[in-house]
Short mmCIF file of C-alpha atoms in Angstrom, two decimals:
data_model
loop_
_atom_site.label_atom_id
_atom_site.label_comp_id
_atom_site.label_asym_id
_atom_site.label_seq_id
_atom_site.Cartn_x
_atom_site.Cartn_y
_atom_site.Cartn_z
CA GLN U 1193 -0.26 -0.17 0.46
CA GLN U 1194 2.78 2.08 0.19
CA GLN U 1195 3.21 2.09 -3.45
CA VAL U 1196 4.49 4.42 -6.05
CA LYS U 1197 4.08 3.67 -9.18
CA GLN U 1198 5.43 5.84 -12.44
CA SER U 1199 5.28 5.25 -15.71
CA PRO U 1200 6.90 4.82 -18.69
CA GLN U 1201 10.36 3.81 -18.01
CA SER U 1202 11.92 5.82 -20.34
CA LEU U 1203 10.37 8.52 -23.22
CA ILE U 1204 12.63 10.62 -25.59
CA VAL U 1205 11.41 13.98 -27.97
CA GLN U 1206 12.28 16.22 -29.54
CA LYS U 1207 12.66 19.49 -28.53
CA GLY U 1208 10.02 21.63 -27.72
CA GLY U 1209 7.23 18.41 -27.04
CA ILE U 1210 5.64 17.98 -24.13
CA PRO U 1211 6.66 15.11 -22.52
CA ILE U 1212 4.21 13.50 -20.04
CA ILE U 1213 4.94 11.42 -17.90
CA ASN U 1214 2.02 9.47 -14.65
CA CYS U 1215 2.32 8.02 -11.12
CA ALA U 1216 -0.14 6.55 -9.41
CA TYR U 1217 -0.24 5.75 -5.90
CA GLU U 1218 -2.11 3.51 -2.57
CA ASN U 1219 -2.28 5.27 -0.13
CA THR U 1220 -5.50 7.48 0.94
CA ALA U 1221 -2.89 9.28 3.71
CA PHE U 1222 -0.47 10.79 1.56
CA ASP U 1223 -0.95 14.37 1.19
CA TYR U 1224 1.96 15.65 -0.65
CA PHE U 1225 3.55 14.68 -3.74
CA PRO U 1226 6.79 15.84 -4.76
CA TRP U 1227 8.67 15.76 -8.00
CA TYR U 1228 12.54 15.19 -8.65
CA GLN U 1229 14.62 15.98 -10.71
CA GLN U 1230 18.69 14.14 -11.18
CA PHE U 1231 21.32 13.91 -13.27
CA PRO U 1232 23.22 11.16 -13.23
CA GLY U 1233 26.27 11.83 -9.95
CA LYS U 1234 23.84 14.04 -8.27
CA GLY U 1235 21.41 14.14 -5.33
CA PRO U 1236 17.57 14.41 -6.05
CA ALA U 1237 16.44 18.02 -7.15
CA LEU U 1238 13.66 19.27 -5.92
CA LEU U 1239 11.44 20.56 -9.02
CA ILE U 1240 7.75 20.64 -8.32
CA ALA U 1241 4.49 19.50 -5.31
CA ILE U 1242 1.44 20.13 -5.01
CA ARG U 1243 -1.30 18.68 -1.83
CA PRO U 1244 -4.35 17.21 -2.84
CA ASP U 1245 -6.30 20.38 -1.49
CA VAL U 1246 -6.45 21.50 -6.14
CA SER U 1247 -6.03 19.68 -9.21
CA GLU U 1248 -2.85 21.47 -11.02
CA LYS U 1249 -0.25 23.31 -9.89
CA LYS U 1250 2.41 24.90 -12.84
CA GLU U 1251 5.62 26.79 -11.96
CA GLY U 1252 7.21 27.92 -14.83
CA ARG U 1253 7.31 25.70 -17.14
CA PHE U 1254 6.71 21.93 -15.17
CA THR U 1255 2.86 21.47 -14.35
CA ILE U 1256 1.49 19.02 -11.84
CA SER U 1257 -1.75 17.57 -12.71
CA PHE U 1258 -4.14 16.08 -10.03
CA ASN U 1259 -6.64 13.96 -9.47
CA LYS U 1260 -7.69 11.90 -6.39
CA SER U 1261 -10.99 10.19 -6.92
CA ALA U 1262 -8.55 8.06 -9.22
CA LYS U 1263 -4.90 8.16 -6.79
CA GLN U 1264 -2.99 9.47 -9.86
CA PHE U 1265 -0.52 12.67 -11.12
CA SER U 1266 1.48 13.84 -13.19
CA LEU U 1267 4.21 15.91 -14.57
CA HIS U 1268 4.08 18.15 -17.74
CA ILE U 1269 7.47 19.79 -19.56
CA MET U 1270 6.20 22.07 -21.59
CA ASP U 1271 8.27 23.31 -24.90
CA SER U 1272 11.22 20.36 -23.26
CA GLN U 1273 14.78 21.21 -24.06
CA PRO U 1274 17.93 19.01 -23.91
CA GLY U 1275 19.39 20.55 -21.01
CA ASP U 1276 15.66 18.55 -18.32
CA SER U 1277 16.78 16.37 -20.21
CA ALA U 1278 17.61 13.77 -16.88
CA THR U 1279 16.15 10.65 -14.39
CA TYR U 1280 12.47 12.77 -12.82
CA PHE U 1281 11.26 11.05 -9.55
CA CYS U 1282 7.33 11.01 -8.48
CA ALA U 1283 6.75 10.72 -5.05
CA ALA U 1284 4.75 10.97 -1.61
CA SER U 1285 4.69 11.68 1.91
CA LYS U 1286 1.99 11.67 4.44
CA ALA U 1287 4.04 14.79 6.62
CA GLU U 1288 3.61 13.67 11.46
CA GLU U 1289 4.64 16.07 12.82
CA THR U 1290 7.19 13.75 15.91
CA SER U 1291 8.24 11.75 12.14
CA GLY U 1292 8.94 13.09 9.98
CA SER U 1293 7.67 13.02 6.29
CA ARG U 1294 9.22 9.96 4.42
CA LEU U 1295 9.51 9.63 0.46
CA THR U 1296 8.53 6.82 -1.47
CA PHE U 1297 9.43 7.30 -5.04
CA GLY U 1298 8.36 6.07 -7.89
CA GLU U 1299 10.28 4.51 -10.23
CA GLY U 1300 12.34 6.90 -11.76
CA THR U 1301 11.26 8.48 -15.88
CA GLN U 1302 14.77 8.51 -18.54
CA LEU U 1303 13.77 11.52 -20.17
CA THR U 1304 16.31 12.59 -23.46
CA VAL U 1305 14.97 15.78 -25.25
CA ASN U 1306 16.84 15.68 -28.57
CA PRO U 1307 17.63 18.85 -29.95
CA GLU E 75 16.69 27.15 1.19
CA PRO E 76 20.19 26.66 1.27
CA GLU E 77 21.50 22.19 0.21
CA VAL E 78 22.70 20.19 2.87
CA THR E 79 26.63 18.53 2.10
CA GLN E 80 27.32 14.98 2.22
CA THR E 81 31.40 14.42 2.53
CA PRO E 82 32.60 11.55 1.62
CA SER E 83 31.78 12.64 -2.26
CA HIS E 84 33.10 8.78 -2.68
CA GLN E 85 34.11 6.20 -0.66
CA VAL E 86 35.87 2.31 -1.77
CA THR E 87 35.78 0.26 1.05
CA GLN E 88 36.28 -3.40 1.41
CA MET E 89 33.60 -5.81 2.26
CA GLY E 90 33.83 -6.65 6.24
CA GLN E 91 34.60 -2.65 6.93
CA GLU E 92 32.56 0.02 8.91
CA VAL E 93 31.77 3.51 7.08
CA ILE E 94 30.85 6.54 8.05
CA LEU E 95 29.39 8.98 6.07
CA ARG E 96 28.45 12.77 6.68
CA CYS E 97 25.92 15.49 6.43
CA VAL E 98 26.36 18.53 6.96
CA PRO E 99 23.21 20.76 8.41
CA ILE E 100 22.21 23.58 8.79
CA SER E 101 21.36 24.71 12.24
CA ASN E 102 16.92 25.27 12.05
CA HIS E 103 16.76 22.44 10.17
CA LEU E 104 13.71 20.17 11.91
CA TYR E 105 14.20 16.80 10.31
CA PHE E 106 16.54 14.83 8.45
CA TYR E 107 16.01 12.14 6.64
CA TRP E 108 19.12 8.66 5.16
CA TYR E 109 17.39 7.97 2.03
CA ARG E 110 19.45 4.99 -0.28
CA GLN E 111 19.86 4.66 -4.46
CA ILE E 112 21.47 1.41 -6.37
CA LEU E 113 23.34 1.84 -8.90
CA GLY E 114 19.99 2.24 -11.93
CA GLN E 115 17.24 2.38 -9.05
CA LYS E 116 14.66 4.82 -7.52
CA VAL E 117 15.25 5.96 -4.10
CA GLU E 118 14.66 4.82 -1.07
CA PHE E 119 13.94 5.88 3.04
CA LEU E 120 16.60 4.31 5.50
CA VAL E 121 15.93 6.71 8.54
CA SER E 122 13.90 9.65 9.29
CA PHE E 123 15.50 11.68 12.36
CA TYR E 124 14.18 14.15 14.65
CA ASN E 125 14.58 16.01 17.66
CA ASN E 126 18.19 13.65 18.47
CA GLU E 127 16.36 10.29 17.60
CA ILE E 128 15.27 7.98 15.40
CA SER E 129 12.15 8.79 14.78
CA GLU E 130 10.85 5.80 12.08
CA LYS E 131 12.79 3.70 9.79
CA SER E 132 12.64 1.06 6.78
CA GLU E 133 12.59 -2.38 7.20
CA ILE E 134 16.05 -1.84 5.05
CA PHE E 135 17.42 -0.48 8.14
CA ASP E 136 18.69 -2.90 10.31
CA ASP E 137 20.43 -3.67 13.10
CA GLN E 138 24.25 -2.77 10.84
CA PHE E 139 22.62 0.57 10.66
CA SER E 140 22.85 2.78 13.30
CA VAL E 141 22.11 6.97 12.41
CA GLU E 142 23.49 9.93 15.41
CA ARG E 143 24.22 13.53 15.85
CA PRO E 144 27.02 13.47 17.78
CA ASP E 145 28.13 16.93 17.94
CA GLY E 146 24.96 18.80 17.45
CA SER E 147 25.83 19.80 14.37
CA ASN E 148 27.31 16.85 11.92
CA PHE E 149 24.83 14.01 11.13
CA THR E 150 26.34 10.67 10.61
CA LEU E 151 24.92 6.86 9.03
CA LYS E 152 27.16 4.25 10.89
CA ILE E 153 27.30 1.16 8.30
CA ARG E 154 29.52 -2.12 9.92
CA SER E 155 30.22 -5.08 8.83
CA THR E 156 29.67 -3.86 4.55
CA LYS E 157 28.30 -6.37 2.15
CA LEU E 158 28.47 -6.30 -1.41
CA GLU E 159 25.05 -5.12 -1.63
CA ASP E 160 25.47 -1.90 0.48
CA SER E 161 27.31 0.03 -2.57
CA ALA E 162 25.36 2.53 -3.59
CA MET E 163 24.73 6.09 -3.44
CA TYR E 164 23.89 7.50 -0.09
CA PHE E 165 21.49 10.80 0.99
CA CYS E 166 20.78 13.20 3.14
CA ALA E 167 17.75 15.04 3.00
CA ARG E 168 16.15 18.07 5.47
CA THR E 169 13.34 19.89 6.27
CA GLY E 170 12.59 23.07 7.32
CA ARG E 171 11.72 24.38 9.97
CA GLU E 172 8.36 26.35 7.74
CA VAL E 173 7.74 23.32 5.75
CA PRO E 174 8.04 19.78 6.74
CA ASP E 175 7.34 17.60 4.46
CA THR E 176 9.15 19.50 1.94
CA GLN E 177 12.20 17.97 1.87
CA TYR E 178 16.05 19.30 0.32
CA PHE E 179 18.86 16.06 -0.66
CA GLY E 180 22.27 16.45 -0.40
CA PRO E 181 24.56 15.91 -3.29
CA GLY E 182 25.35 12.47 -2.26
CA THR E 183 27.69 9.34 -0.99
CA ARG E 184 29.22 7.37 -3.82
CA LEU E 185 29.76 4.04 -1.39
CA THR E 186 31.55 0.97 -3.30
CA VAL E 187 31.71 -1.81 -1.40
CA LEU E 188 34.65 -4.59 -2.75
#
Protein backbone atom coordinates (compact mmCIF):
# COMPACT_ATOMS: atom_id res chain seq x y z
CA GLN A 1 0.00 0.00 0.00
CA GLN A 2 3.02 2.24 0.29
CA GLN A 3 3.97 1.87 -3.36
CA VAL A 4 4.07 4.59 -5.97
CA LYS A 5 3.97 3.34 -9.54
CA GLN A 6 5.58 5.47 -12.24
CA SER A 7 5.46 5.25 -16.02
CA PRO A 8 6.93 5.24 -18.55
CA GLN A 9 10.37 3.94 -17.62
CA SER A 10 11.95 5.98 -20.41
CA LEU A 11 10.78 8.69 -22.74
CA ILE A 12 12.30 10.35 -25.79
CA VAL A 13 10.91 13.59 -27.21
CA GLN A 14 12.02 16.25 -29.61
CA LYS A 15 12.91 19.74 -28.46
CA GLY A 16 9.71 21.71 -27.91
CA GLY A 17 7.67 18.59 -27.23
CA ILE A 18 5.59 18.01 -24.09
CA PRO A 19 6.68 14.89 -22.22
CA ILE A 20 4.15 13.55 -19.74
CA ILE A 21 5.13 11.29 -16.85
CA ASN A 22 2.48 9.51 -14.82
CA CYS A 23 2.32 8.22 -11.28
CA ALA A 24 -0.26 6.29 -9.31
CA TYR A 25 -0.42 5.69 -5.58
CA GLU A 26 -2.38 3.42 -3.29
CA ASN A 27 -2.16 4.96 0.15
CA THR A 28 -4.97 7.50 0.52
CA ALA A 29 -3.21 8.95 3.56
CA PHE A 30 -0.54 10.52 1.34
CA ASP A 31 -0.97 14.28 1.36
CA TYR A 32 2.09 15.63 -0.40
CA PHE A 33 3.28 14.78 -3.91
CA PRO A 34 6.63 16.17 -5.10
CA TRP A 35 8.54 15.63 -8.29
CA TYR A 36 12.32 15.44 -8.30
CA GLN A 37 14.78 15.87 -11.14
CA GLN A 38 18.06 13.98 -10.98
CA PHE A 39 21.13 14.34 -13.17
CA PRO A 40 23.76 11.55 -13.25
CA GLY A 41 25.89 11.52 -10.12
CA LYS A 42 23.80 14.19 -8.39
CA GLY A 43 21.19 14.23 -5.68
CA PRO A 44 17.49 14.55 -6.45
CA ALA A 45 16.48 18.20 -6.83
CA LEU A 46 12.97 19.28 -5.92
CA LEU A 47 11.17 20.47 -9.03
CA ILE A 48 7.55 21.06 -8.08
CA ALA A 49 5.07 19.68 -5.56
CA ILE A 50 1.33 19.54 -5.06
CA ARG A 51 -1.11 18.81 -2.25
CA PRO A 52 -4.44 17.04 -2.81
CA ASP A 53 -6.58 20.13 -2.27
CA VAL A 54 -5.77 21.40 -5.78
CA SER A 55 -6.01 19.66 -9.15
CA GLU A 56 -3.23 21.48 -10.92
CA LYS A 57 -0.11 23.44 -10.13
CA LYS A 58 2.15 25.23 -12.56
CA GLU A 59 5.66 26.56 -12.03
CA GLY A 60 7.38 27.86 -15.11
CA ARG A 61 7.39 25.14 -17.76
CA PHE A 62 6.46 22.41 -15.26
CA THR A 63 2.87 21.47 -14.44
CA ILE A 64 1.48 18.85 -12.09
CA SER A 65 -2.00 17.49 -12.71
CA PHE A 66 -3.60 15.71 -9.78
CA ASN A 67 -6.62 13.39 -9.81
CA LYS A 68 -7.52 12.53 -6.24
CA SER A 69 -10.35 10.12 -7.08
CA ALA A 70 -8.15 8.12 -9.44
CA LYS A 71 -5.15 8.40 -7.10
CA GLN A 72 -2.99 9.56 -9.96
CA PHE A 73 -0.78 12.53 -10.69
CA SER A 74 1.36 13.52 -13.62
CA LEU A 75 4.14 15.87 -14.63
CA HIS A 76 4.01 17.83 -17.87
CA ILE A 77 7.05 19.67 -19.21
CA MET A 78 6.12 22.39 -21.66
CA ASP A 79 8.51 23.40 -24.45
CA SER A 80 11.04 20.76 -23.39
CA GLN A 81 14.72 21.50 -23.91
CA PRO A 82 17.79 19.26 -24.21
CA GLY A 83 18.83 20.52 -20.78
CA ASP A 84 15.72 18.85 -19.34
CA SER A 85 17.24 15.46 -20.16
CA ALA A 86 17.42 13.77 -16.76
CA THR A 87 15.71 11.16 -14.61
CA TYR A 88 12.45 12.29 -13.04
CA PHE A 89 11.05 10.75 -9.89
CA CYS A 90 7.60 11.21 -8.45
CA ALA A 91 7.17 10.72 -4.73
CA ALA A 92 4.53 10.82 -2.04
CA SER A 93 4.46 11.32 1.70
CA LYS A 94 2.27 11.79 4.74
CA ALA A 95 3.60 14.35 7.17
CA GLU A 96 3.73 13.27 10.79
CA GLU A 97 4.59 15.84 13.44
CA THR A 98 6.91 13.62 15.42
CA SER A 99 8.45 11.57 12.64
CA GLY A 100 8.68 13.85 9.66
CA SER A 101 7.58 12.70 6.27
CA ARG A 102 9.32 9.75 4.68
CA LEU A 103 9.16 9.97 0.92
CA THR A 104 8.06 6.96 -1.10
CA PHE A 105 9.53 7.24 -4.57
CA GLY A 106 8.40 5.95 -7.93
CA GLU A 107 10.76 3.94 -10.09
CA GLY A 108 11.89 6.92 -12.16
CA THR A 109 11.58 8.00 -15.78
CA GLN A 110 14.63 8.64 -17.90
CA LEU A 111 13.78 11.56 -20.17
CA THR A 112 15.79 12.37 -23.28
CA VAL A 113 15.06 15.56 -25.20
CA ASN A 114 16.65 15.52 -28.62
CA PRO A 115 17.77 18.82 -30.21
CA GLU B 1 17.05 27.39 0.81
CA PRO B 2 20.63 26.25 1.45
CA GLU B 3 21.35 22.62 0.82
CA VAL B 4 23.11 20.13 3.04
CA THR B 5 26.71 19.11 2.56
CA GLN B 6 27.78 15.47 2.52
CA THR B 7 31.21 13.97 3.02
CA PRO B 8 32.95 12.12 1.56
CA SER B 9 31.71 12.34 -1.99
CA HIS B 10 33.05 8.84 -2.70
CA GLN B 11 34.00 6.11 -0.26
CA VAL B 12 35.61 2.83 -1.25
CA THR B 13 35.81 0.12 1.37
CA GLN B 14 36.46 -3.56 1.74
CA MET B 15 33.63 -5.93 2.57
CA GLY B 16 33.28 -6.29 6.31
CA GLN B 17 34.68 -2.86 7.13
CA GLU B 18 32.78 -0.10 8.89
CA VAL B 19 32.03 3.20 7.16
CA ILE B 20 30.72 6.51 8.45
CA LEU B 21 28.95 8.87 6.11
CA ARG B 22 28.48 12.48 7.17
CA CYS B 23 25.86 15.12 6.55
CA VAL B 24 26.27 18.73 7.62
CA PRO B 25 22.89 20.46 7.79
CA ILE B 26 22.10 24.01 8.71
CA SER B 27 21.36 24.32 12.42
CA ASN B 28 17.70 25.26 12.21
CA HIS B 29 16.67 22.22 10.21
CA LEU B 30 14.18 20.10 12.07
CA TYR B 31 14.01 16.70 10.41
CA PHE B 32 16.83 14.76 8.80
CA TYR B 33 16.66 11.73 6.61
CA TRP B 34 18.90 9.17 5.02
CA TYR B 35 18.00 7.58 1.69
CA ARG B 36 19.75 5.04 -0.46
CA GLN B 37 19.83 4.65 -4.24
CA ILE B 38 21.32 1.54 -5.77
CA LEU B 39 22.68 2.28 -9.25
CA GLY B 40 19.86 2.62 -11.77
CA GLN B 41 17.13 2.10 -9.19
CA LYS B 42 14.74 4.29 -7.26
CA VAL B 43 15.51 6.21 -4.12
CA GLU B 44 14.66 4.28 -0.95
CA PHE B 45 14.00 5.65 2.53
CA LEU B 46 16.28 4.41 5.30
CA VAL B 47 15.63 6.46 8.42
CA SER B 48 14.31 9.75 9.74
CA PHE B 49 15.77 11.63 12.68
CA TYR B 50 13.86 14.19 14.73
CA ASN B 51 14.77 15.92 17.94
CA ASN B 52 18.01 13.91 18.11
CA GLU B 53 16.25 10.58 17.98
CA ILE B 54 15.30 8.08 15.31
CA SER B 55 11.65 8.75 14.51
CA GLU B 56 11.06 6.18 11.80
CA LYS B 57 13.08 3.53 10.01
CA SER B 58 12.46 1.24 7.07
CA GLU B 59 12.93 -2.50 6.85
CA ILE B 60 16.25 -1.85 5.12
CA PHE B 61 17.59 -0.10 8.24
CA ASP B 62 18.58 -3.17 10.24
CA ASP B 63 21.12 -3.61 13.04
CA GLN B 64 23.91 -3.03 10.56
CA PHE B 65 22.97 0.65 10.41
CA SER B 66 23.00 3.40 12.99
CA VAL B 67 22.56 7.16 12.95
CA GLU B 68 23.55 9.84 15.37
CA ARG B 69 24.27 13.52 15.72
CA PRO B 70 27.32 13.35 17.95
CA ASP B 71 28.24 17.02 18.13
CA GLY B 72 24.85 18.60 17.56
CA SER B 73 25.86 19.53 14.04
CA ASN B 74 27.06 16.66 11.85
CA PHE B 75 24.53 13.94 11.19
CA THR B 76 26.14 10.57 10.57
CA LEU B 77 25.13 7.24 9.10
CA LYS B 78 27.28 4.32 10.20
CA ILE B 79 27.27 1.03 8.38
CA ARG B 80 28.91 -1.78 10.31
CA SER B 81 30.44 -4.75 8.51
CA THR B 82 29.63 -3.59 4.98
CA LYS B 83 28.37 -6.01 2.36
CA LEU B 84 28.69 -5.92 -1.41
CA GLU B 85 25.00 -5.06 -1.70
CA ASP B 86 25.53 -1.90 0.37
CA SER B 87 27.18 -0.33 -2.67
CA ALA B 88 24.93 2.61 -3.52
CA MET B 89 24.51 6.37 -3.38
CA TYR B 90 23.52 7.53 0.08
CA PHE B 91 21.66 10.80 0.34
CA CYS B 92 21.04 12.96 3.34
CA ALA B 93 17.93 15.14 3.22
CA ARG B 94 16.47 17.74 5.48
CA THR B 95 13.29 19.70 5.95
CA GLY B 96 12.95 23.18 7.34
CA ARG B 97 10.74 24.44 10.07
CA GLU B 98 8.51 26.42 7.76
CA VAL B 99 7.48 23.63 5.40
CA PRO B 100 8.10 20.34 7.25
CA ASP B 101 7.27 18.03 4.38
CA THR B 102 9.45 19.64 1.71
CA GLN B 103 12.70 17.71 1.59
CA TYR B 104 15.95 18.94 0.09
CA PHE B 105 18.63 16.44 -0.75
CA GLY B 106 22.38 16.64 -0.45
CA PRO B 107 24.72 15.69 -3.29
CA GLY B 108 25.18 12.18 -1.95
CA THR B 109 28.04 9.85 -1.04
CA ARG B 110 28.86 7.09 -3.46
CA LEU B 111 29.75 3.99 -1.43
CA THR B 112 31.61 1.22 -3.21
CA VAL B 113 32.12 -2.03 -1.31
CA LEU B 114 34.74 -4.34 -2.80
